[in-house]
Structures are given as structure tokens and as C-alpha cells.
mmCIF file of C-alpha atoms in Angstrom:
data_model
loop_
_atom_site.group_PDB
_atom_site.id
_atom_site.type_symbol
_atom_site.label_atom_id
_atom_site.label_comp_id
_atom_site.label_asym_id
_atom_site.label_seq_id
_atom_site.Cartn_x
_atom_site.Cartn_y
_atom_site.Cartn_z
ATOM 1 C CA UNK K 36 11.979 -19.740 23.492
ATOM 2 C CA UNK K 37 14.872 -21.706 21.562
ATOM 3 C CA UNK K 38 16.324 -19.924 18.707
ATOM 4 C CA UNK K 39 15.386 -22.380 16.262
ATOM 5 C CA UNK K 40 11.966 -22.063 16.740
ATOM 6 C CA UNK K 41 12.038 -18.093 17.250
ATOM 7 C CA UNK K 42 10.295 -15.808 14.570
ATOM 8 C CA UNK K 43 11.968 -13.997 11.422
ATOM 9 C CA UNK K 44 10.777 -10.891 11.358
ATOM 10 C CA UNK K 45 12.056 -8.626 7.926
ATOM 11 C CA UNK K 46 11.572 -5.301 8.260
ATOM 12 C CA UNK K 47 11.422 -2.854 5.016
ATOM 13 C CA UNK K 48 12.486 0.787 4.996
ATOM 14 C CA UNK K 49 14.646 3.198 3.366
ATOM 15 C CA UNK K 50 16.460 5.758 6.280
ATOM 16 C CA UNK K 51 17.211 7.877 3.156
ATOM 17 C CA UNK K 52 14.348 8.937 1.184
ATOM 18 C CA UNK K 53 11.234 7.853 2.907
ATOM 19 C CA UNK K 54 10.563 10.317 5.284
ATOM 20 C CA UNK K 55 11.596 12.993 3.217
ATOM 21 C CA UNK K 56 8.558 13.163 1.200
ATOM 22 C CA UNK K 57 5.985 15.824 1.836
ATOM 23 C CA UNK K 58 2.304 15.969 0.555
ATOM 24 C CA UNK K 59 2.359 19.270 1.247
ATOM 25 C CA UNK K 60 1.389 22.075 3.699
ATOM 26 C CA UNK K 61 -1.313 21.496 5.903
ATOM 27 C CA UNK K 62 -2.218 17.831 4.057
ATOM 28 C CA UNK K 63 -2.991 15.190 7.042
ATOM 29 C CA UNK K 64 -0.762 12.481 5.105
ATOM 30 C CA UNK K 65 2.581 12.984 6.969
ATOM 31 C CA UNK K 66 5.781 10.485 5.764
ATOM 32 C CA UNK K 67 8.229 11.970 7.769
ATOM 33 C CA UNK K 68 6.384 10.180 10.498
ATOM 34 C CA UNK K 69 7.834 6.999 9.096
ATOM 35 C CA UNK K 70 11.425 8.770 9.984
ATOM 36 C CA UNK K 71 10.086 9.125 13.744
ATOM 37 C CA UNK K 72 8.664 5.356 14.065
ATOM 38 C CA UNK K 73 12.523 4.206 12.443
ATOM 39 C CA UNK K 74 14.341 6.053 15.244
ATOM 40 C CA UNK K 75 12.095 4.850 17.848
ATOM 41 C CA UNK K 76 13.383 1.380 16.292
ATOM 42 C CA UNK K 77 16.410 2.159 16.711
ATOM 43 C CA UNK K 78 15.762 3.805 20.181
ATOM 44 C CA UNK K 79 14.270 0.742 21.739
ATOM 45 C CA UNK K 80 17.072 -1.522 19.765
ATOM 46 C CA UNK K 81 13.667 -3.705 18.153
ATOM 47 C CA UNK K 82 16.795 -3.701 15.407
ATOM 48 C CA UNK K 83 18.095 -6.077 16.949
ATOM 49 C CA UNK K 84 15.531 -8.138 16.880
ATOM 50 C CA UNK K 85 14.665 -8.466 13.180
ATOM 51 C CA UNK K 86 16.312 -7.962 9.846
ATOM 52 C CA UNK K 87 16.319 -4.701 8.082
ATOM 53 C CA UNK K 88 16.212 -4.330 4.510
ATOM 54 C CA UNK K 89 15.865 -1.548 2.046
ATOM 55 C CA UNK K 90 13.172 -2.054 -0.516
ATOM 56 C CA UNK K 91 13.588 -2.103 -3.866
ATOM 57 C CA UNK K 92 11.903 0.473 -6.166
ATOM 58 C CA UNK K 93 8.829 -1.164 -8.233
ATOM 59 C CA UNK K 94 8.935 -1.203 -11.790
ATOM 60 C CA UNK K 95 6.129 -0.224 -13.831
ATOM 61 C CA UNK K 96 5.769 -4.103 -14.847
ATOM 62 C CA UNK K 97 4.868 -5.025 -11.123
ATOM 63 C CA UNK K 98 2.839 -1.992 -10.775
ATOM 64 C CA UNK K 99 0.968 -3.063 -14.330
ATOM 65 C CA UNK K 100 -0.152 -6.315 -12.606
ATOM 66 C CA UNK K 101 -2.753 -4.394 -10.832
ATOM 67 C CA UNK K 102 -2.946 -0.874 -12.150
ATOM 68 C CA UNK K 103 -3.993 0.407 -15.857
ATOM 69 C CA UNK K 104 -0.656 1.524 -17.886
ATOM 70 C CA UNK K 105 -2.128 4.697 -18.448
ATOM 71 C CA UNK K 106 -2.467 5.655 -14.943
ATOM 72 C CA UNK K 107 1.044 4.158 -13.963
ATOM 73 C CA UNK K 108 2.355 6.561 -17.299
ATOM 74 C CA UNK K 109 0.546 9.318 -15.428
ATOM 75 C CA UNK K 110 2.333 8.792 -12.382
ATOM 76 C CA UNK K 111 5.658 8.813 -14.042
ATOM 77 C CA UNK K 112 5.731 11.648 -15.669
ATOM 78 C CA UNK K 113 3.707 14.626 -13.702
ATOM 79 C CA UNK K 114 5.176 17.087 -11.984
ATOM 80 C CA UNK K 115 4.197 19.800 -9.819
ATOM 81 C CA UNK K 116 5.820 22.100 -12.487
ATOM 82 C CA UNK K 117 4.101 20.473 -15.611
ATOM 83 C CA UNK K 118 0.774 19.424 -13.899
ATOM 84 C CA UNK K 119 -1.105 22.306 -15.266
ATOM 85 C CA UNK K 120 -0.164 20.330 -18.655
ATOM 86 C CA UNK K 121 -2.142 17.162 -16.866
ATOM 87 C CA UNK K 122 -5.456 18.385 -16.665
ATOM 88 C CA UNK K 123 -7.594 15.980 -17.859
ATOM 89 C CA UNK K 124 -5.627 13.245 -16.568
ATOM 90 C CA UNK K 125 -5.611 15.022 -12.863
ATOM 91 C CA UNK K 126 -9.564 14.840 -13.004
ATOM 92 C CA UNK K 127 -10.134 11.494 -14.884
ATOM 93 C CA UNK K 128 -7.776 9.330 -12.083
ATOM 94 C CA UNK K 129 -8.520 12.045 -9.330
ATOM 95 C CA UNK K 130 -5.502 13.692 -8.400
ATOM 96 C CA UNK K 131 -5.935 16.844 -6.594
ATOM 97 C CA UNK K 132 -6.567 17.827 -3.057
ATOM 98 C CA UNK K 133 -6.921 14.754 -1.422
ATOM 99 C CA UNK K 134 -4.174 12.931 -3.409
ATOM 100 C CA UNK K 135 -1.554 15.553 -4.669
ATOM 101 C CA UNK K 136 1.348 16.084 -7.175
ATOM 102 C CA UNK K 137 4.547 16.672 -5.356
ATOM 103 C CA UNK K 138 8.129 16.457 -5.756
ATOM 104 C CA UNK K 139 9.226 12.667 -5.644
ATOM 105 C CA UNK K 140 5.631 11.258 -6.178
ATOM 106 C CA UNK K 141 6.664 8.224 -8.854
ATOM 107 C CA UNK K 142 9.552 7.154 -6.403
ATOM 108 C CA UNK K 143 7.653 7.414 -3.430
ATOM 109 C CA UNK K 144 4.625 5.566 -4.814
ATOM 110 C CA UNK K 145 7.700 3.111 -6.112
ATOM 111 C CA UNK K 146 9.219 3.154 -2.607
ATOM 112 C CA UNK K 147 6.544 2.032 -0.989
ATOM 113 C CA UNK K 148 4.766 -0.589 -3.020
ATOM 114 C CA UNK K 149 8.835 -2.007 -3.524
ATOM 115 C CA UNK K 150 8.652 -2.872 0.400
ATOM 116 C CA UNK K 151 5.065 -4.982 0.289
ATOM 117 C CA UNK K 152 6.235 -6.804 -3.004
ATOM 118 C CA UNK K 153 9.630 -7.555 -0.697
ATOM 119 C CA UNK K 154 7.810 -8.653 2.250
ATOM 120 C CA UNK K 155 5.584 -10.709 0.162
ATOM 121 C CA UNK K 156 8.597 -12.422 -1.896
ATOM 122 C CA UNK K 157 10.479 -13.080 1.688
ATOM 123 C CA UNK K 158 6.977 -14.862 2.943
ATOM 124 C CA UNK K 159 6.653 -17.037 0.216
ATOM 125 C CA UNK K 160 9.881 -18.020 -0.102
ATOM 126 C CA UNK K 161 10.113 -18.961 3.500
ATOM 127 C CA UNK K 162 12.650 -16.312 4.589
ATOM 128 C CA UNK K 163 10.712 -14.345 6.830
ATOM 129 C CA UNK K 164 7.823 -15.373 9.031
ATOM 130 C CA UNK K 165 6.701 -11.745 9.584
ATOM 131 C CA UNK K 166 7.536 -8.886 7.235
ATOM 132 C CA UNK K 167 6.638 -5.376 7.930
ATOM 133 C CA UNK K 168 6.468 -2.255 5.658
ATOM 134 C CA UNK K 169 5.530 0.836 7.486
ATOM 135 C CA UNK K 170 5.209 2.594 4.695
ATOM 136 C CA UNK K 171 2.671 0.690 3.269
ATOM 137 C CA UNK K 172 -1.035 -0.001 3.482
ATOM 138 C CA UNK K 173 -2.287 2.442 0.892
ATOM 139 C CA UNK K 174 -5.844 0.889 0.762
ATOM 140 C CA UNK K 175 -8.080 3.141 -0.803
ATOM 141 C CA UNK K 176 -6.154 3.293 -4.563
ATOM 142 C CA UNK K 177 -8.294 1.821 -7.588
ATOM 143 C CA UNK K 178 -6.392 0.481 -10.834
ATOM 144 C CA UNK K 179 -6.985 3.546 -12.197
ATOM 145 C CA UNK K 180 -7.942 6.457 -9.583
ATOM 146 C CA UNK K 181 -6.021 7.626 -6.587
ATOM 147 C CA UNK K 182 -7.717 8.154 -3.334
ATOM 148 C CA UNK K 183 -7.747 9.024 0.522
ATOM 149 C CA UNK K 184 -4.069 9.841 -0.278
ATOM 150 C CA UNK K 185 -3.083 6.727 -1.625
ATOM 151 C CA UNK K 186 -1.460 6.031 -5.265
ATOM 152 C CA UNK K 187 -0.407 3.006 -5.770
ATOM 153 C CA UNK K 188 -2.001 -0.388 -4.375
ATOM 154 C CA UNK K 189 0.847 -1.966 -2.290
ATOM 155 C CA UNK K 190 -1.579 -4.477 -0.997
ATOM 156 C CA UNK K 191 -3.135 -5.265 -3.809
ATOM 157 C CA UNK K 192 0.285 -6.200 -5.604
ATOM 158 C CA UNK K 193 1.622 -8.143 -2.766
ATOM 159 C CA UNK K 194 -1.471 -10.187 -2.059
ATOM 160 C CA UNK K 195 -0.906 -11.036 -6.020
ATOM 161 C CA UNK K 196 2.426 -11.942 -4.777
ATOM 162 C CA UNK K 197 1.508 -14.238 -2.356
ATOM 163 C CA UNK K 198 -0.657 -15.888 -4.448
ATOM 164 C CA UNK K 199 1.660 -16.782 -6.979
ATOM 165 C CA UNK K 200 2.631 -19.453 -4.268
ATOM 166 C CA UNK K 201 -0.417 -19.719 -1.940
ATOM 167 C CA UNK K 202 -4.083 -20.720 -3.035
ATOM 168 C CA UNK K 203 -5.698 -18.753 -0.209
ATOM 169 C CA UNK K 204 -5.150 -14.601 1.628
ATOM 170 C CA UNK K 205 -6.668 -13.482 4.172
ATOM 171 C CA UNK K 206 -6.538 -9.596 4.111
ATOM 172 C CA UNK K 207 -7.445 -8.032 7.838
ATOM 173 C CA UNK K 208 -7.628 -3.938 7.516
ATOM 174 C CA UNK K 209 -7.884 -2.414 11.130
ATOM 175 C CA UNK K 210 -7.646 1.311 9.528
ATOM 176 C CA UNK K 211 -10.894 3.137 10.519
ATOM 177 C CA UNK K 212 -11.394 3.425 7.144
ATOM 178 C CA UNK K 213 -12.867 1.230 4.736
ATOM 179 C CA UNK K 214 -10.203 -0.977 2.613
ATOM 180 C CA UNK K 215 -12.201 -0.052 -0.204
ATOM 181 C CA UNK K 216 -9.205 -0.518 -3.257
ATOM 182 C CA UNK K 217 -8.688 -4.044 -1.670
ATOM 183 C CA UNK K 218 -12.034 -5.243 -1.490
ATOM 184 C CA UNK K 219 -12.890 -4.249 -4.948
ATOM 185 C CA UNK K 220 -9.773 -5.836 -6.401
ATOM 186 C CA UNK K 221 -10.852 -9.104 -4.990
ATOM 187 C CA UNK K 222 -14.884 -8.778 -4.707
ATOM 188 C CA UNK K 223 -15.397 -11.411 -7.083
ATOM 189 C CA UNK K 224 -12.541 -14.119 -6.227
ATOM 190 C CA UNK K 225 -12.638 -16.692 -3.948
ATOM 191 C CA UNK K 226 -8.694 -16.890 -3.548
ATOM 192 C CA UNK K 227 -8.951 -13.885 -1.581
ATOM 193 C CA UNK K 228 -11.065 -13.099 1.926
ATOM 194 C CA UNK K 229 -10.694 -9.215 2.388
ATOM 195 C CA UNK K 230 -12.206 -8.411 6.449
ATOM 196 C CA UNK K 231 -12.372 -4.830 7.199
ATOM 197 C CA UNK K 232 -12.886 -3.401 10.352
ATOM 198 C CA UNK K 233 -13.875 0.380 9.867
ATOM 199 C CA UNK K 234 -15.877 3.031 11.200
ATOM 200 C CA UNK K 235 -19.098 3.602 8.744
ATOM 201 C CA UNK K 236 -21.723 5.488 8.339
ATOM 202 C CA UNK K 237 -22.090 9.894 8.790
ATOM 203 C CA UNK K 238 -20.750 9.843 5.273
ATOM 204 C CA UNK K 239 -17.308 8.723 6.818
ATOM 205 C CA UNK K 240 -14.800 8.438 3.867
ATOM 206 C CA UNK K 241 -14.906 6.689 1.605
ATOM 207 C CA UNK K 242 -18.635 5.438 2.460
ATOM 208 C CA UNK K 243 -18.613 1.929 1.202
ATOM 209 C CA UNK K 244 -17.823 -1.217 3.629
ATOM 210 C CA UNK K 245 -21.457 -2.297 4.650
ATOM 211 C CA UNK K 246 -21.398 -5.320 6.767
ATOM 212 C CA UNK K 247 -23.852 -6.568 4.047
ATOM 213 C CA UNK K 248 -20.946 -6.016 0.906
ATOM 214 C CA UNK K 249 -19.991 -9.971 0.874
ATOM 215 C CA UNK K 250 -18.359 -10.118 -2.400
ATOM 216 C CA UNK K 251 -20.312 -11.675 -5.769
ATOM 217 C CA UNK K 252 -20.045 -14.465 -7.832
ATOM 218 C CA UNK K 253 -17.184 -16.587 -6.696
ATOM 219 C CA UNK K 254 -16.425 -13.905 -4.173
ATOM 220 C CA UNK K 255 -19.342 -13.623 -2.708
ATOM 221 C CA UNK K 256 -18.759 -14.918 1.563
ATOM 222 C CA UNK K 257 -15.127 -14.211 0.512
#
């Protein structure tokens, strides 16, 4: 293949932090695997091959173009050490088992939606014909309620990204769960096609993503 017409592939992570964060003991949601897929990286010199960049941290104002402020306040400023002051807001945006306070939570959430608004920002400028972000993909979070461990909508806020610049997304989730927090940003617009493919059914979380959910009004086929 020549080099001019050869991919540019971005890829987003921070060697620092990201794999430092921990849900907690015995919670399925593991980031320091993000630490082992970065060495294997750099194990099988893919390095080479791309251009890595750390994301920027998200600022409430990008996170506010999908997410309520109150929730994004929330997220700020509990702690593990002041979340017994939290109550209500732990149970009114879910936070609890599933979806925990831990040390680091903000930046992490900030981490990690930072790297899809990147990758998103590289695409439409033309920078980067692929751009990857790991650490991203947290489907199941609503504008106002965290779920199936997930915070903060990365994919949400960089499909708004992308169409700041493109008419049309496509969205393809291969997670066996349903995309849920995508598909319900975007049920009723036609600028963006969310296509899930998902295990469903048993009451398999979250339990939405029936091959019959098409979207309504202008969204609906989209």
C-alpha cells in the first residue's frame, strides 16, 4: 500500500492515570485492564503504527451538551468520604452498587469522555481516519442517571461532535448489551442511525433493545 494512501489511525490514552482507577473490590468493571491492552500496544509495537495522544480532560460545558447540570454538579463534587452527605442524589441519578463512588470518579468520567470528544474533533477535521479510545464506550449512561457502570456518555458527546460537521452517524454497538443511553439520546432524530447488536431477552441487562424499538417521529427507521 503507498504511504499516501495508508490510514491515520489516532489513538487516545493516558499511561498515567487511566488504569489506576478502581471501582472497587469484587466490581466486574476493571480499568486497569486498559493498562494491560496499552502494554500489549506497546508489546506488539501497533505504536508504531498510529499516533498516540493523551486526551484532554472534559469540561463540564462539553459534558452539559448532553447531560443535566445537576447530575454533572453531582459528579464533581461526591466523594466516597462525603457520599453519605449525597443521599438523595445517590438514589435519584442511581449511583450505588452497580455504578459506584470512588476515589478519582469526576476525572475518570472526564478522562474518558476527553478521548471520544478528541477522536471525534481529529475525524472531522480530517486528521485521523480512525481514532480509537479504549477507554470509552460507556453506553448505558442517561442525561441524568448512571448505569451498567457507566457515568458519563462519551458516545453520546462525540456523535454530537461529529455532527457539528456531518449531517448523518451511524452508531454500530457490538457490546452484548443493549446501547440503551445511545439509542434514547437519538430515538427521535433522523441525523442519527443507532444499530445494536446485543443479547436480549432472560431479563438480560438492561432489558430494552427489541428488534421492534425503531425510533419515533423523525427517528423512527433511524
Amino acid at each position: 500500500m503507498a504511504a499516501s494512501s495508508k490510514r491515520k489511525v489516532t489513538y487516545f490514552h493516558d499511561a498515567d492515570t487511566m488504569g489506576s482507577y478502581y471501582y472497587g473490590p469484587g466490581h466486574p468493571m476493571k480499568p486497569h485492564r486498559l493498562a494491560m491492552t496499552h502494554n500489549l500496544i506497546l508489546s506488539y509495537h501497533l505504536y508504531r503504527k498510529m499516533e498516540v495522544c493523551r486526551p484532554h480532560l472534559a469540561t463540564d460545558e462539553e459534558m452539559l451538551q448532553f447531560h443535566a447540570a445537576e447530575y454533572v454538579d453531582f459528579l464533581r463534587r461526591v466523594t466516597p468520604d462525603n457520599q453519605p452527605d449525597f443521599s438523595k442524589q445517590l438514589q435519584r441519578f442511581t449511583v450505588g452498587d452497580d455504578c459506584p463512588v470512588f476515589d478519582g470518579l469526576y476525572d475518570y468520567c472526564r478522562l474518558y469522555t476527553g478521548g471520544s470528544i478528541d477522536g471525534a474533533m481529529r475525524l472531522n477535521a480530517g486528521t485521523a481516519d480512525v481514532a480509537i479510545n479504549w477507554a470509552g464506550g460507556l453506553h448505558h449512561a442517561k442525561r441524568s442517571e448512571a448505569s451498567g457502570f457507566c457515568y458519563v456518555n462519551d458516545i453520546v458527546l462525540a456523535i454530537l461532535q461529529l455532527l457539528k460537521v456531518h449531517a448523518r452517524v451511524l452508531y454500530l454497538d457490538i457490546d452484548i448489551h443493549h446501547g440503551d443511553g445511545v439509542e434514547e439520546a437519538f430515538f427521535t432524530t433522523d441525523r442519527v442511525m443507532t444499530v445494536s447488536f446485543h443479547k436480549y431477552g432472560d431479563f438480560f441487562f438492561p432489558g430494552t433493545g427489541d428488534v421492534k424499538d425503531v425510533g419515533i417521529r423523525a427517528g423512527k427507521y433511524y
